Amino acid sequence: QLQLVESGGGLVQSGGSLRLSCAASGGLLDYVAIGWFRQAPGKEREGVSWWRRSDGSTFYADSVKGRFTISRDNAKNTVYLQMNSLIPEDTAVYYCAATRHTFYNINRGYRPSSYDNWGQGTQVTVSS
């Protein structure tokens, strides 16, 4: 079972930046997709961004497109989420997740049910 550990969350002012890290206990290339999700109080967990191993493609929710960037360092078994131009609506617990199960519909990459390995989450709070 892959273990994922997020870090890098914190309190930041609107317009600021944070970089989240997701350290994996195993090789990232063992997993067909790795995603970042977030969950705000009283809301469902939503997909923010994800990476597809087959061709290296990255995908972003419309709400973060142009502001967030997902990247990975295979040598360090770490996935990052660079978050710029943060706004209060970005406040949430952020989770990384991974799966070995192939899926072909791009929209499934944004669904929590597509992933079976999860980290414990890291809190991101953006003040106005």
Short mmCIF file of C-alpha atoms in Angstrom, two decimals:
data_model
loop_
_atom_site.label_atom_id
_atom_site.label_comp_id
_atom_site.label_asym_id
_atom_site.label_seq_id
_atom_site.Cartn_x
_atom_site.Cartn_y
_atom_site.Cartn_z
CA GLN A 1 0.00 0.00 0.00
CA LEU A 2 1.39 3.31 -1.08
CA GLN A 3 1.72 5.92 1.65
CA LEU A 4 1.31 9.56 0.75
CA VAL A 5 2.26 12.44 3.02
CA GLU A 6 1.30 16.02 2.19
CA SER A 7 3.07 19.09 3.49
CA GLY A 8 3.42 22.77 2.72
CA GLY A 9 0.04 24.06 3.76
CA GLY A 10 -0.41 27.14 5.86
CA LEU A 11 -1.92 30.60 6.16
CA VAL A 12 -1.34 33.03 3.33
CA GLN A 13 -2.83 36.35 2.27
CA SER A 14 -4.93 36.69 -0.81
CA GLY A 15 -2.66 36.96 -3.85
CA GLY A 16 0.07 34.93 -2.20
CA SER A 17 1.60 31.58 -3.11
CA LEU A 18 2.17 28.18 -1.55
CA ARG A 19 3.77 25.00 -2.78
CA LEU A 20 2.34 21.75 -1.53
CA SER A 21 4.37 18.56 -1.55
CA CYS A 22 3.19 14.98 -1.62
CA ALA A 23 5.88 12.48 -0.70
CA ALA A 24 5.19 8.90 -1.75
CA SER A 25 6.61 5.80 -0.11
CA GLY A 26 6.89 4.06 -3.46
CA GLY A 27 7.74 4.95 -7.02
CA LEU A 28 5.46 7.47 -8.65
CA LEU A 29 5.71 5.69 -11.97
CA ASP A 30 3.97 2.67 -10.45
CA TYR A 31 0.74 4.67 -10.52
CA VAL A 32 -1.26 5.58 -13.58
CA ALA A 33 -2.55 8.82 -12.14
CA ILE A 34 -1.76 11.12 -9.25
CA GLY A 35 -4.12 13.89 -8.28
CA TRP A 36 -4.60 16.79 -5.94
CA PHE A 37 -7.98 17.29 -4.32
CA ARG A 38 -9.39 19.75 -1.83
CA GLN A 39 -12.26 19.83 0.58
CA ALA A 40 -13.67 22.96 2.14
CA PRO A 41 -15.88 22.83 5.25
CA GLY A 42 -19.38 21.66 4.37
CA LYS A 43 -18.44 20.88 0.77
CA GLU A 44 -17.63 17.75 -1.16
CA ARG A 45 -14.08 16.83 -2.01
CA GLU A 46 -13.23 18.14 -5.45
CA GLY A 47 -10.48 17.42 -7.93
CA VAL A 48 -8.06 20.28 -8.46
CA SER A 49 -5.40 18.86 -10.73
CA TRP A 50 -4.05 15.51 -11.82
CA TRP A 51 -1.22 13.94 -13.77
CA ARG A 52 -1.53 11.05 -16.18
CA ARG A 53 1.47 8.73 -16.37
CA SER A 54 0.81 7.37 -19.88
CA ASP A 55 1.77 10.57 -21.66
CA GLY A 56 2.69 12.95 -18.86
CA SER A 57 -0.39 15.10 -19.44
CA THR A 58 -1.61 17.37 -16.67
CA PHE A 59 -5.14 18.54 -16.09
CA TYR A 60 -6.66 21.36 -14.07
CA ALA A 61 -10.06 22.31 -12.80
CA ASP A 62 -11.35 25.52 -14.33
CA SER A 63 -11.28 27.21 -10.94
CA VAL A 64 -7.49 26.89 -10.68
CA LYS A 65 -6.39 26.88 -14.31
CA GLY A 66 -3.64 29.40 -14.89
CA ARG A 67 -2.92 29.71 -11.16
CA PHE A 68 -1.94 26.19 -10.05
CA THR A 69 0.73 23.91 -11.50
CA ILE A 70 1.20 20.21 -10.81
CA SER A 71 4.66 18.76 -11.20
CA ARG A 72 6.64 15.79 -9.98
CA ASP A 73 10.17 14.72 -9.16
CA ASN A 74 10.41 11.00 -9.87
CA ALA A 75 13.80 10.72 -8.18
CA LYS A 76 12.32 12.08 -4.97
CA ASN A 77 8.99 10.29 -5.38
CA THR A 78 7.31 13.61 -4.77
CA VAL A 79 4.46 15.43 -6.46
CA TYR A 80 4.05 19.17 -6.06
CA LEU A 81 1.22 21.62 -6.41
CA GLN A 82 2.40 25.18 -6.94
CA MET A 83 -0.42 27.54 -6.06
CA ASN A 84 -0.18 31.18 -7.11
CA SER A 85 -2.60 34.10 -6.93
CA LEU A 86 -4.43 32.44 -4.10
CA ILE A 87 -7.91 33.63 -3.22
CA PRO A 88 -10.06 32.98 -0.12
CA GLU A 89 -12.12 30.46 -2.10
CA ASP A 90 -9.01 28.26 -2.26
CA THR A 91 -9.21 27.69 1.49
CA ALA A 92 -9.55 23.96 2.11
CA VAL A 93 -7.78 20.82 3.21
CA TYR A 94 -5.70 19.63 0.28
CA TYR A 95 -5.12 15.96 -0.38
CA CYS A 96 -2.99 14.04 -2.82
CA ALA A 97 -4.11 10.69 -4.15
CA ALA A 98 -2.82 7.97 -6.43
CA THR A 99 -4.19 4.98 -8.29
CA ARG A 100 -2.92 1.97 -10.23
CA HIS A 101 -6.26 1.46 -11.93
CA THR A 102 -6.40 2.74 -15.49
CA PHE A 103 -9.23 4.97 -16.60
CA TYR A 104 -9.73 6.66 -19.95
CA ASN A 105 -12.28 9.34 -19.31
CA ILE A 106 -10.43 12.52 -18.43
CA ASN A 107 -13.21 13.63 -16.12
CA ARG A 108 -12.65 10.57 -13.97
CA GLY A 109 -9.30 12.01 -13.01
CA TYR A 110 -11.16 14.63 -11.01
CA ARG A 111 -13.29 12.12 -9.09
CA PRO A 112 -12.20 10.94 -5.65
CA SER A 113 -13.68 7.51 -6.38
CA SER A 114 -11.03 6.95 -9.07
CA TYR A 115 -8.25 6.87 -6.49
CA ASP A 116 -7.48 4.33 -3.81
CA ASN A 117 -4.45 5.78 -2.04
CA TRP A 118 -4.78 8.99 -0.07
CA GLY A 119 -2.69 11.21 2.10
CA GLN A 120 -3.86 12.72 5.36
CA GLY A 121 -4.26 16.23 3.96
CA THR A 122 -2.75 19.62 4.63
CA GLN A 123 -4.68 22.77 5.51
CA VAL A 124 -4.50 25.80 3.26
CA THR A 125 -6.08 29.02 4.52
CA VAL A 126 -6.19 32.15 2.40
CA SER A 127 -7.11 35.36 4.20
CA SER A 128 -8.71 38.30 2.43
#
